[in-house]
Coordinates of C-alpha atoms and ligand atoms in Angstrom, one line a residue:
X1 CA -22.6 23.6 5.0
X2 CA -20.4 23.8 7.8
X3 CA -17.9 21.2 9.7
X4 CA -14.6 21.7 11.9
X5 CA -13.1 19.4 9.6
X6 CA -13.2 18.7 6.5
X7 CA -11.5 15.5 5.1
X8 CA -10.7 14.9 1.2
X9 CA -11.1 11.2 0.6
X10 CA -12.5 7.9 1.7
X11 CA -9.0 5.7 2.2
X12 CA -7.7 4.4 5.1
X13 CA -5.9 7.7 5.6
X14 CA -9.6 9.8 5.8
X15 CA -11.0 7.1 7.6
X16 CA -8.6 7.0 10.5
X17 CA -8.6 10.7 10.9
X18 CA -12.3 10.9 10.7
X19 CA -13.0 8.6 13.0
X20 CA -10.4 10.2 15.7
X21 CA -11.7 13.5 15.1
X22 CA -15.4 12.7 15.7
X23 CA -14.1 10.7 18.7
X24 CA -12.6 13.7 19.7
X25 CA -15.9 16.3 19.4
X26 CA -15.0 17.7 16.1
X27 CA -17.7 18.6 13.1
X28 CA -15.9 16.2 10.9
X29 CA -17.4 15.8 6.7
X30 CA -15.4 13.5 4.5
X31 CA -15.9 13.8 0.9
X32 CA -15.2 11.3 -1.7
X33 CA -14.5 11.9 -5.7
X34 CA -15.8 8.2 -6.6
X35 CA -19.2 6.3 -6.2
X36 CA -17.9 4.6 -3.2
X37 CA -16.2 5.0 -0.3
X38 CA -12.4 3.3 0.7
X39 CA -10.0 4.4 -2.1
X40 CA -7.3 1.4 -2.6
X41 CA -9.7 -0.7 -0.1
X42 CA -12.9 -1.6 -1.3
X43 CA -13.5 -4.2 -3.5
X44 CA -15.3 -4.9 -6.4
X45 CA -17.4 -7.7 -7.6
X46 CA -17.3 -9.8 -10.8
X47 CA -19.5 -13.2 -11.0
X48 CA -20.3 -12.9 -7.3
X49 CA -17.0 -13.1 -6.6
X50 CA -15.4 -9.9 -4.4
X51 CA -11.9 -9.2 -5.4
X52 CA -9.4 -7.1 -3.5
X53 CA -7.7 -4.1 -5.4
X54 CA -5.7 -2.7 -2.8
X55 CA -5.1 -5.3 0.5
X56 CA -4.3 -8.7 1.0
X57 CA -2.3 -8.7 4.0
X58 CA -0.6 -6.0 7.1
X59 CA 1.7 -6.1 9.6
X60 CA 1.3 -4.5 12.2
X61 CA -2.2 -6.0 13.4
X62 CA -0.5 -8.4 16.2
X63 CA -2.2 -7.8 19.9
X64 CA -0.6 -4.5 20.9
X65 CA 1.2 -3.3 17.5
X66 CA 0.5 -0.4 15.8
X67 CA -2.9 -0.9 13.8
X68 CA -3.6 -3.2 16.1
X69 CA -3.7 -0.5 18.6
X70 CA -5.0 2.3 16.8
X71 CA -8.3 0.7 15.3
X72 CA -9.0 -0.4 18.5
X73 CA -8.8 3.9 19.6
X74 CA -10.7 3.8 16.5
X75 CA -13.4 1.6 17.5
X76 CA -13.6 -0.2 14.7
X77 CA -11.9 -3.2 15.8
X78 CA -14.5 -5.0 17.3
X79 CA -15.9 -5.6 14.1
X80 CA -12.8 -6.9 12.2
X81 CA -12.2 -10.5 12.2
X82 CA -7.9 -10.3 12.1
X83 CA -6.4 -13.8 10.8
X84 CA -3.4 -14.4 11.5
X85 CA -1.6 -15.6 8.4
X86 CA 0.3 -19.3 9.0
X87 CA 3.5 -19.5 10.2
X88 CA 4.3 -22.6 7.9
X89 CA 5.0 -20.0 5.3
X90 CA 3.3 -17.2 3.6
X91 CA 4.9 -15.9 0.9
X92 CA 6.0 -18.5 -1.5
X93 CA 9.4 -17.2 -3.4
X94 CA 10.4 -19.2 -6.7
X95 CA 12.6 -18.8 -9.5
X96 CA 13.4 -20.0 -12.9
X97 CA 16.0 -21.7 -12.3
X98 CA 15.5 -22.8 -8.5
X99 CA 13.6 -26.4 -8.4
X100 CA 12.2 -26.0 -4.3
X101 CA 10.5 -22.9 -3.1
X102 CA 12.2 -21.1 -0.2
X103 CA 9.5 -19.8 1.9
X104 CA 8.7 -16.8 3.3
X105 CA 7.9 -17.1 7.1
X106 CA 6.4 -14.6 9.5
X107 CA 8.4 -14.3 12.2
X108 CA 12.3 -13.1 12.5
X109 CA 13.0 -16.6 13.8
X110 CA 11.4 -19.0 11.5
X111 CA 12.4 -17.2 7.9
X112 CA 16.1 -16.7 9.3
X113 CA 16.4 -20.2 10.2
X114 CA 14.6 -21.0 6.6
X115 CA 17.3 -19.1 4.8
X116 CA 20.1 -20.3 6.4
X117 CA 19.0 -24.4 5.7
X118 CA 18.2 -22.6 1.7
X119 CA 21.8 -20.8 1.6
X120 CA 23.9 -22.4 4.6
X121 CA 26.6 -20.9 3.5
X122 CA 25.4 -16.9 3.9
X123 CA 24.7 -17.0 7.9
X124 CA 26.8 -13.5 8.1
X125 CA 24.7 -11.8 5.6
X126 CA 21.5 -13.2 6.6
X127 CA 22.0 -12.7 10.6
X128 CA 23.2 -8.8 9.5
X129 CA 20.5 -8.1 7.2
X130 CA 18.1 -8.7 10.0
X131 CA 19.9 -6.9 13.1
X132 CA 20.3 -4.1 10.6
X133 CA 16.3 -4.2 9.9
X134 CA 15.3 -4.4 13.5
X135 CA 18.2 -2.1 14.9
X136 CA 16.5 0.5 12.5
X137 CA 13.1 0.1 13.4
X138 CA 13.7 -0.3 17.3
X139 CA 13.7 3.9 18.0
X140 CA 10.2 4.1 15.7
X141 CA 7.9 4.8 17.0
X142 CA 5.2 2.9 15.5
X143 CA 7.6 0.0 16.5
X144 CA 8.1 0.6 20.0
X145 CA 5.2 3.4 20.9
X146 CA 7.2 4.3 23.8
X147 CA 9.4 6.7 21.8
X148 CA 7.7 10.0 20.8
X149 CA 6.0 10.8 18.0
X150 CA 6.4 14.6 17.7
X151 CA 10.5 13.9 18.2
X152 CA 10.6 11.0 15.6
X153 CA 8.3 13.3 13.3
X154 CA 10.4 16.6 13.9
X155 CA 13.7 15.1 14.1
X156 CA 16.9 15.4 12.6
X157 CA 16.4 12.7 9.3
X158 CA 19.4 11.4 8.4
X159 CA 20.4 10.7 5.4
X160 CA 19.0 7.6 4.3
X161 CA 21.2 5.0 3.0
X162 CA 20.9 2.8 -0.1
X163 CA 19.4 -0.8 0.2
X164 CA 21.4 -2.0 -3.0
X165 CA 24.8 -0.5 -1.0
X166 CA 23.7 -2.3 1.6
X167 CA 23.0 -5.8 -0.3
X168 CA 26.8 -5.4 -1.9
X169 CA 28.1 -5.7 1.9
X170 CA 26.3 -8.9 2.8
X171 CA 26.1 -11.2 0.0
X172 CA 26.3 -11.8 -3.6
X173 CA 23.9 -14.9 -4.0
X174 CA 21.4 -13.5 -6.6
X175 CA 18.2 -15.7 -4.7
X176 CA 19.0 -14.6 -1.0
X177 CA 19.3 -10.6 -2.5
X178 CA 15.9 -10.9 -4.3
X179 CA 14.0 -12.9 -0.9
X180 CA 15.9 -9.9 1.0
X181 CA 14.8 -7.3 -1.2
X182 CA 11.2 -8.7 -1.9
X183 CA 9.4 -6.5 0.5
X184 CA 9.9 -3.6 -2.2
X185 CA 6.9 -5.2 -3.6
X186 CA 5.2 -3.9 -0.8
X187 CA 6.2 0.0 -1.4
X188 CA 7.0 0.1 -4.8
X189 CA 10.3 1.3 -5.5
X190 CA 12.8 0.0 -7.8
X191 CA 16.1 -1.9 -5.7
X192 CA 18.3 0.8 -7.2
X193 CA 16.1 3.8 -5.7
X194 CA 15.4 1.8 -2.9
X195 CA 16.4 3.0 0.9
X196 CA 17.6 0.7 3.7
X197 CA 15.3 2.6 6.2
X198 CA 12.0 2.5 4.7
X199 CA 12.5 -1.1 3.5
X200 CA 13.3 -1.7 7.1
X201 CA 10.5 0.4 8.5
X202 CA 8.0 -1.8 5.7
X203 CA 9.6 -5.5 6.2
X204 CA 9.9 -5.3 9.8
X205 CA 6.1 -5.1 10.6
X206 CA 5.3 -8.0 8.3
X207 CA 8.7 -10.0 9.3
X208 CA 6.8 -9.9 13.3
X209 CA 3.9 -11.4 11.9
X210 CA 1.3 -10.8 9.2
X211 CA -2.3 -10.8 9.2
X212 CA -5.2 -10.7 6.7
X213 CA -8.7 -9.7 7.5
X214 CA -12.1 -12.1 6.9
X215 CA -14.5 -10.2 4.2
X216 CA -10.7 -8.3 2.9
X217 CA -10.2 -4.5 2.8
X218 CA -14.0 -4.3 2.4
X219 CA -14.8 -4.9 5.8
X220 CA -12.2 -2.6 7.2
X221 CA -13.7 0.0 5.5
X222 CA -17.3 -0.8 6.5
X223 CA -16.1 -1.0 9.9
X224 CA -14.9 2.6 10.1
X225 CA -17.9 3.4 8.0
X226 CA -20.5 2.1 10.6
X227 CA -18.6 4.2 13.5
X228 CA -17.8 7.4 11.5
X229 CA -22.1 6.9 11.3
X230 CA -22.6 6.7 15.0
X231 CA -20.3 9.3 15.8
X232 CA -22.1 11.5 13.6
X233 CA -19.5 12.3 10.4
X234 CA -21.2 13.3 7.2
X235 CA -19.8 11.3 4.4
X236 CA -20.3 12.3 0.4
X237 CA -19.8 10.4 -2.0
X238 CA -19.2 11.3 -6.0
X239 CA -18.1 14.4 -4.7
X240 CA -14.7 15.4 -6.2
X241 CA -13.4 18.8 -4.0
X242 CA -11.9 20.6 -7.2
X243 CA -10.3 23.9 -4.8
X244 CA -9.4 24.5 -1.0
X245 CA -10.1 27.8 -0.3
X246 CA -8.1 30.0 1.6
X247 CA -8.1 34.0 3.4
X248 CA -5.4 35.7 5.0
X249 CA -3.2 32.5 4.8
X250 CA -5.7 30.8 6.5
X251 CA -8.2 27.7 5.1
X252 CA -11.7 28.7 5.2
X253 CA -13.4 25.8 3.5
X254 CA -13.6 23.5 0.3
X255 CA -15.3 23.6 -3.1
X256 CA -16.5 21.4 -5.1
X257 CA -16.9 20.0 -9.0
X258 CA -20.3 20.7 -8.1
X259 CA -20.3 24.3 -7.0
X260 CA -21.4 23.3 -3.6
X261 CA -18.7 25.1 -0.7
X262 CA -18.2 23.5 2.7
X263 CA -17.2 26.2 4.9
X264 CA -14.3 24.5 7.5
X265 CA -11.1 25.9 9.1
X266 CA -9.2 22.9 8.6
X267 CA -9.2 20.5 6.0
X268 CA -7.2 17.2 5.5
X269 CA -6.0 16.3 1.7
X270 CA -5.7 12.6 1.4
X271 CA -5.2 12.5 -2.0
X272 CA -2.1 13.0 -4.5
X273 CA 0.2 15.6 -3.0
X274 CA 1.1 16.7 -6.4
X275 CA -3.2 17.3 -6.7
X276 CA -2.9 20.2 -3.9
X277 CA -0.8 22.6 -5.8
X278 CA -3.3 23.5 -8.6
X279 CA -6.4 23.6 -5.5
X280 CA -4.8 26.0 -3.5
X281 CA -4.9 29.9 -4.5
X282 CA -2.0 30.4 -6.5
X283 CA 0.1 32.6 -3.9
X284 CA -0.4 30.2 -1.5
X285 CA 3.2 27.8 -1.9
X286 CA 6.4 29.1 -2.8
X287 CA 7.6 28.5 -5.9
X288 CA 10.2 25.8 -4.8
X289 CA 8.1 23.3 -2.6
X290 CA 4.9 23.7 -5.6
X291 CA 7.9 21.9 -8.2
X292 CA 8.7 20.0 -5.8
X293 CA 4.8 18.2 -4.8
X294 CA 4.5 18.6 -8.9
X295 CA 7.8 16.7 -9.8
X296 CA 7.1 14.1 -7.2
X297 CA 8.4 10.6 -8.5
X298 CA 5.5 8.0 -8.4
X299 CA 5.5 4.4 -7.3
X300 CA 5.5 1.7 -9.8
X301 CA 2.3 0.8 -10.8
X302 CA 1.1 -3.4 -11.5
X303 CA -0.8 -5.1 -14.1
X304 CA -3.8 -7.4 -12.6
X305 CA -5.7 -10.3 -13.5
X306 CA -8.8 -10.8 -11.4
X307 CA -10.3 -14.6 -12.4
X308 CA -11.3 -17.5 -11.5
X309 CA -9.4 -21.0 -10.7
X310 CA -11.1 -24.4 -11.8
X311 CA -9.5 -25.5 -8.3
X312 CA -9.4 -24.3 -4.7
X313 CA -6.2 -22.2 -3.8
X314 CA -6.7 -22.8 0.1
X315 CA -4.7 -19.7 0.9
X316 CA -5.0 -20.3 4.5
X317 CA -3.2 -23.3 5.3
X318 CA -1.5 -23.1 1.9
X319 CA 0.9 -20.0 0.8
X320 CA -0.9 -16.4 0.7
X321 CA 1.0 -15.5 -2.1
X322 CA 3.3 -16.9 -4.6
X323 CA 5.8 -15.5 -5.7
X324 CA 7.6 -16.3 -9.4
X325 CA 10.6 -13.8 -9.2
X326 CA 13.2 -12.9 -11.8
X327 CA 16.8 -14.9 -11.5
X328 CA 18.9 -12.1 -13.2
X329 CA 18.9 -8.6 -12.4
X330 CA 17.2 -6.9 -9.0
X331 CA 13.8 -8.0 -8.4
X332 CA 12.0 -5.1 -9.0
X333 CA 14.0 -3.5 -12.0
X334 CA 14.2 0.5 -12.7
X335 CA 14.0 0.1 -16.3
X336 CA 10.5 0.2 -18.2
X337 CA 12.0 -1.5 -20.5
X338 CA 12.3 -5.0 -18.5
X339 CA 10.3 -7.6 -20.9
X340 CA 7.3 -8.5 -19.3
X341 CA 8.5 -12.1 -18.7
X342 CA 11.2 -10.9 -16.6
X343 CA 9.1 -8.7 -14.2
X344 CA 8.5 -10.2 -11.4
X345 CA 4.6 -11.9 -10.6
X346 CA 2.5 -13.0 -7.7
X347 CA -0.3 -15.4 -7.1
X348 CA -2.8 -14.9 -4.3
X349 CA -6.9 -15.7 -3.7
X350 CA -9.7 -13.6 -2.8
X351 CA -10.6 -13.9 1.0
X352 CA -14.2 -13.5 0.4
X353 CA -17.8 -13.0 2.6
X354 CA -17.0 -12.0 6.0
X355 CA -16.6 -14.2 8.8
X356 CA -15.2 -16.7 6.1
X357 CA -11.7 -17.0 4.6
X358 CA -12.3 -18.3 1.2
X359 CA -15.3 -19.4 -0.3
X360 CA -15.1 -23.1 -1.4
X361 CA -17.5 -22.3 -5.1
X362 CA -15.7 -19.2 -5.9
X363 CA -11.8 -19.5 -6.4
X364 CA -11.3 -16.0 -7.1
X365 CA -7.7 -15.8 -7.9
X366 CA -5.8 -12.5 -8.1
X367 CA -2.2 -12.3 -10.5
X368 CA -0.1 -9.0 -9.8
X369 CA 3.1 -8.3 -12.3
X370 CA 5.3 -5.2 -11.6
X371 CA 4.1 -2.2 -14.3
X372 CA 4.9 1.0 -15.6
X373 CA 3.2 4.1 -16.4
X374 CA 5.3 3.9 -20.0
X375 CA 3.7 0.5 -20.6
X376 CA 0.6 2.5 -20.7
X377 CA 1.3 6.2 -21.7
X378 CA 0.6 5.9 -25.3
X379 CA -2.6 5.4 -24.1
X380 CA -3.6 8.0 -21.3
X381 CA -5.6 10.5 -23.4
X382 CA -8.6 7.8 -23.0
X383 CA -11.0 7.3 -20.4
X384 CA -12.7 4.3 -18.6
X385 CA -15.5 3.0 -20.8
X386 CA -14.2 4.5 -24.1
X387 CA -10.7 2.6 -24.4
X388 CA -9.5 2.1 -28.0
X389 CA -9.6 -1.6 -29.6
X390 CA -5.5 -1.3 -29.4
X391 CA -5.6 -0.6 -25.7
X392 CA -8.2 -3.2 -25.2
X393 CA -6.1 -6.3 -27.3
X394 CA -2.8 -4.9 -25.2
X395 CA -4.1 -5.3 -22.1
X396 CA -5.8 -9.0 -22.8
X397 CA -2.2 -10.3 -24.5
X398 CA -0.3 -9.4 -21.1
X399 CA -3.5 -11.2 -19.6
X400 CA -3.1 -14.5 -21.6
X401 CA 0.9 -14.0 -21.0
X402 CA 0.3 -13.8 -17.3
X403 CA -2.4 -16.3 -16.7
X404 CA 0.0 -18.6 -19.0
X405 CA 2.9 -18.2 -16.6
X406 CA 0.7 -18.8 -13.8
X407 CA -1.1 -22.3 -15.0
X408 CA 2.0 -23.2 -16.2
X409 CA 3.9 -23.1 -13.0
X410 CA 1.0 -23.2 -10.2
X411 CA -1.8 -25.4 -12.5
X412 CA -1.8 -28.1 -9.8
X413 CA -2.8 -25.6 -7.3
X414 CA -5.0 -23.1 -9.2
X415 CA -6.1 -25.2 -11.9
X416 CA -7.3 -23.2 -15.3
X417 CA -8.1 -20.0 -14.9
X418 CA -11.2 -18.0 -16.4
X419 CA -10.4 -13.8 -17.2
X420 CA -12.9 -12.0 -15.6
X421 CA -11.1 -8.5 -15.1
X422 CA -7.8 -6.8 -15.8
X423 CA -6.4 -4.4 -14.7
X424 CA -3.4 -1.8 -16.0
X425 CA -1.7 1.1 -14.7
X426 CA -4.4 3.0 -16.6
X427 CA -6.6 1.3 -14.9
X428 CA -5.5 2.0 -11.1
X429 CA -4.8 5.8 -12.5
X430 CA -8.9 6.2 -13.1
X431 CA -10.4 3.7 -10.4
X432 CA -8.1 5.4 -7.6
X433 CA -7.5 8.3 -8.8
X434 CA -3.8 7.2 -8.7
X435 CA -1.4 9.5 -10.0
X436 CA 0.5 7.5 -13.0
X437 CA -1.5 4.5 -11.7
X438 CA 1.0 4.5 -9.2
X439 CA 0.1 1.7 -6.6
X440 CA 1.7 3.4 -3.9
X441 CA 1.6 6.7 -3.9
X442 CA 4.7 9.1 -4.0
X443 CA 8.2 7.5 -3.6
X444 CA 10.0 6.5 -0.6
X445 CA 12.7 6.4 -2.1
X446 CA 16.7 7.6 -1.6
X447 CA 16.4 10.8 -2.8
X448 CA 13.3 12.2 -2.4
X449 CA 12.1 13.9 0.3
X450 CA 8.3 13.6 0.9
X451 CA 6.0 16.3 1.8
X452 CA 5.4 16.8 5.7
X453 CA 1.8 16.6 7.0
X454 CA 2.0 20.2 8.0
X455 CA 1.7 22.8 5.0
X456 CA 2.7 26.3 4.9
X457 CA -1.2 27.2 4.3
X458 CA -2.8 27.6 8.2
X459 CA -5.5 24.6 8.5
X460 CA -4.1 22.5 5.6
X461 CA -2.7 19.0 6.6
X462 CA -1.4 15.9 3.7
X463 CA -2.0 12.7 4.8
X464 CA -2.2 9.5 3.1
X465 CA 0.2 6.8 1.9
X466 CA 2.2 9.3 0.3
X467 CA 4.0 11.1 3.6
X468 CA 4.8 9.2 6.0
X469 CA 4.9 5.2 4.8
X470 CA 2.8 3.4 2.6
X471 CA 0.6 0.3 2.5
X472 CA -2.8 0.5 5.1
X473 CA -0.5 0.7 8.1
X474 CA 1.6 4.1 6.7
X475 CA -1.6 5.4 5.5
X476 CA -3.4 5.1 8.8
X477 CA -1.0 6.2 10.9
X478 CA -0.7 9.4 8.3
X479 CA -4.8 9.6 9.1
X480 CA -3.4 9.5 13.2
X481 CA -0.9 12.1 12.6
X482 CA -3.4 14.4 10.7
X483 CA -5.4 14.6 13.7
X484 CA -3.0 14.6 16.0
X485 CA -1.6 18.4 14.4
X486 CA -5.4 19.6 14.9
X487 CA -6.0 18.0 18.5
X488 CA -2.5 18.1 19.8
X489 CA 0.0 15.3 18.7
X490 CA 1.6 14.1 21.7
X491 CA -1.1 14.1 23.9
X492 CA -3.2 11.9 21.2
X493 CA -0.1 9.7 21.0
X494 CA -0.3 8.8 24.8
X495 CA -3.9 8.8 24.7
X496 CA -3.8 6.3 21.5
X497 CA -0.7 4.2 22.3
X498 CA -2.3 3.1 26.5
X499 CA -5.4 1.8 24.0
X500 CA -3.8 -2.2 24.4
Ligands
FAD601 C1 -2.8 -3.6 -6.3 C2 -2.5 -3.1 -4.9 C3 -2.2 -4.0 -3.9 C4 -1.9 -3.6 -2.6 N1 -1.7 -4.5 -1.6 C5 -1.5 -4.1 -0.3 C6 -1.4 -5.0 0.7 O1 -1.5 -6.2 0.5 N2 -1.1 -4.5 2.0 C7 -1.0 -3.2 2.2 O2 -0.7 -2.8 3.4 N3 -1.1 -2.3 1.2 C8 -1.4 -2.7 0.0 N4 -1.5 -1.8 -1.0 C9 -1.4 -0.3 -0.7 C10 -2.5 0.2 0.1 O3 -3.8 -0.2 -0.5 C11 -2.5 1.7 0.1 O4 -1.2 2.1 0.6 C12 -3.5 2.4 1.0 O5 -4.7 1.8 0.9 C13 -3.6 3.9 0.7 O6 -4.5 4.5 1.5 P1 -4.7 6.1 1.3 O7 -5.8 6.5 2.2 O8 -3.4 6.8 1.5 O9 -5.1 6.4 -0.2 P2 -6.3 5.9 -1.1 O10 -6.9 4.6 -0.6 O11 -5.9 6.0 -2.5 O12 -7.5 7.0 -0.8 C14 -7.4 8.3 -1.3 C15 -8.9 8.6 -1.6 O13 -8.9 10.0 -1.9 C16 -9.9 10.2 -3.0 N5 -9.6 11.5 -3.6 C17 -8.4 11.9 -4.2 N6 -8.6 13.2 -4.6 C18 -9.8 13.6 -4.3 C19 -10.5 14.8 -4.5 N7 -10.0 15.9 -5.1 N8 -11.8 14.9 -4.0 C20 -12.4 13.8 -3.4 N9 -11.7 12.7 -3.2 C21 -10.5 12.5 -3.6 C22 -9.6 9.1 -3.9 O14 -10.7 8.8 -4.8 C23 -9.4 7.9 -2.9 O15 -10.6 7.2 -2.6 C24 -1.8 -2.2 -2.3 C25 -2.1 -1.3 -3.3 C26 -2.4 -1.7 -4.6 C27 -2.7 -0.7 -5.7

């Protein structure tokens, strides 16, 4: 087989770049290691009820914002149904030892003036924290698309600064530095590793509003999948690409587990970055910049209940998601060996059948708890399906432990809730072929530097959640910039960015 292009994985990040490709006249096949197709998006179902793994809400999707823009390139848009999420407060924050909820609104204007009536006293810190947040993000481009993309992408980087540094300067009340810091949650980094740029460049697109989508990730994904159709891509399925193969410093096509080759002069790796350096010949990276992708420092990883509610969580008009965070410490500690009941947890629902937010017979409810890939390494030589009894009574214990904390403090809302899946960082390791089970992909953090989407190998490009920013909005962007180095970056930029 033969394709201009071919694309390794089904995520946002392949899907984006497929479907500018194909837009664009190129041969495009993507090719997917598991059964179906839209990595950390697609959902799965358990009592007819479809649960999210890997989206509840964006950024970014306002009228003329970034994804907002670029699906609409895309041509996918037309068949997403974007909510926007209420303004009366989203994100529900609580602690311990903190009787009211301070609540997390969508919009610089509303949470600022929440904080301040919650800690009247810490106007300076607040009113700095944000100016620092938007002062950051005002010369990115993704923010304010009439910068350039090559220039922001080729730049200079400075040297990022530390969010906990940061913090120190602007206040010392324990609640207002976990609210501040809570978006972490968002790209996985413990407070101590965390950097004041990234966490601006992640907070700011949900602080100017945040969205969800009717039918969840799902129906992103089957979206893209109905255009990549009509424009012609060739997607596969179970198809796990095991080597990229390479002449003359030059890609010349892909092979799979199953022998099959796919003959191709450029190929896009959405997966791992650390993945690449055993599928490449082994001349192919210098030594330095192979430990480098292989020593990569993962995300943290999240336990997960998927059940069901005896009562309607009307996540709509309600809170999306509440939040129970810790009162000591940061709020997403560095150390594995943070007891469980001092991690912090989040409550949110399933957003299920499209054209429908929630449906009223189903109260899917999803708990998420900060994890570690040492909660789980003792058990990592098993495989899905053949887990040991020890693994399987571990993973149900942090269950009841979670679902306790969660009737306990939300019953009135959620009612009791029924087990019907769980999740571990083993878990996300084999269903998303997740590195560590790491839920977002390599680091951003202060001192790493990630891999850029251009590789010394002619014709090899790294996209995905992992370069450039994480969550759907980094990953699809990474899918625009993949294309962008085969087609011609600035010129797609402008062509993408007048899409409004
Ligand atoms: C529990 C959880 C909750 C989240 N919540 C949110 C949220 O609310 N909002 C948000 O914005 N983000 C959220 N995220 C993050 C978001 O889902 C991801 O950042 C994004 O979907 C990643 O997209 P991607 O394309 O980079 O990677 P993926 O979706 O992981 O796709 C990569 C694909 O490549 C495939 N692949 C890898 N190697 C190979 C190979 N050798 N051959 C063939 N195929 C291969 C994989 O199977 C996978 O399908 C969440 C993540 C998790 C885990």
């Amino acid at each position: 087989m033969n394709a201009d292009v071919v694309i390794v994985g089904s995520g946002i990040a392949g899907l984006t770049a497929g479907a500018i490709l194909s837009k664009k006249g190129k041969k495009v096949v993507i090719v997917e290691k598991k059964a179906h197709f839209g990595g950390a998006l697609r959902q799965f179902k358990r009592n007819k009820i479809s649960y999210d793994v890997g989206f509840h809400y964006t950024g970014c999707l306002g009228r003329g914002e970034i994804l907002d823009i670029l699906w609409r390139y895309c041509d996918v848009l037309k068949d997403i149904s974007v909510i926007p999420l209420s303004i009366k407060g989203y994100d529900h924050f609580e602690f311990p030892d903190r009787s009211e909820p301070v609540y997390g609104y969508f919009s610089y204007e509303q949470f600022a003036a929440e904080l301040l009536r919650q800690f009247p006293s810490e106007k300076h810190g607040i009113d700095t924290y944000f100016s620092e947040v938007q002062k950051i993000c005002s010369e990115v481009p993704f923010y304010n698309t009439e910068f350039s993309l090559t220039a922001f992408l080729r730049g200079y980087k400075s040297r990022p600064r530390s969010l906990v540094d940061f913090l120190n300067t602007i206040t010392k009340n324990v609640h207002l530095r976990a609210i501040l810091s809570t978006p972490a949650f968002l790209y996985g980094v413990p407070i101590r590793q965390a950097s004041l740029e990234v966490h601006a460049m992640v907070a700011h697109g949900y602080y100017l509003g945040a969205y969800t989508v009717a039918g969840g990730g799902q129906s992103i994904v089957d979206s893209f999948l109905s255009t990549l159709t009509r424009l012609g891509v060739e997607l596969f399925s179970e198809s796990d690409v095991i080597s990229v193969e390479a002449e003359n410093g030059a890609v010349t096509g892909v092979k799979l587990a199953s022998g099959e080759k796919i003959f191709c002069s450029q190929v896009i790796f959405t997966g791992h970055p650390a993945q690449i350096v055993d599928m490449v010949p082994g001349s192919t990276f210098r030594p330095a910049y192979k430990t480098r992708l292989r020593e990569l420092k993962n995300s943290l990883s999240l336990f997960a209940v998927f059940g069901r509610g005896d009562r309607r969580l009307d996540t709509l008009s309600g809170a999306l998601n509440y939040y129970l965070l810790p009162s000591k410490g940061e709020v997403v500690p560095e150390n594995c060996n943070t007891p469980h009941h001092l991690r912090p947890m989040m409550m949110t629902s399933t957003r299920s059948g499209k054209g429908e937010s929630l449906h009223p017979d189903r109260n899917g409810i999803i708990l998420l708890r900060l994890g570690y890939w040492q909660d789980v390494v003792q058990f990592e030589k098993s495989n899905q399906g053949q887990r040991s009894d020890e693994y399987e009574e571990y993973k149900m214990k942090i269950a009841r432990e979670m679902i306790h904390i969660a009737e306990e403090r939300w019953g009135d809302i959620c009612g009791t809730i029924e087990t019907l899946a769980v999740g571990t960082p083993l878990t996300f390791r084999d269903e998303l072929a997740a590195t560590e089970g790491c839920a977002y992909g390599a680091m951003h953090c202060l001192d790493q530097f990630n891999p850029d989407v251009r590789t010394r190998l002619s014709g090899l490009y790294l996209c995905g959640q992992s370069i450039l920013m994480t969550g759907v909005a980094g990953a699809s962007i990474s899918g625009l910039v993949g294309a962008g180095e085969i087609l011609g970056l600035e010129a797609l930029w402008e062509e993408v960015t007048k899409c409004t």
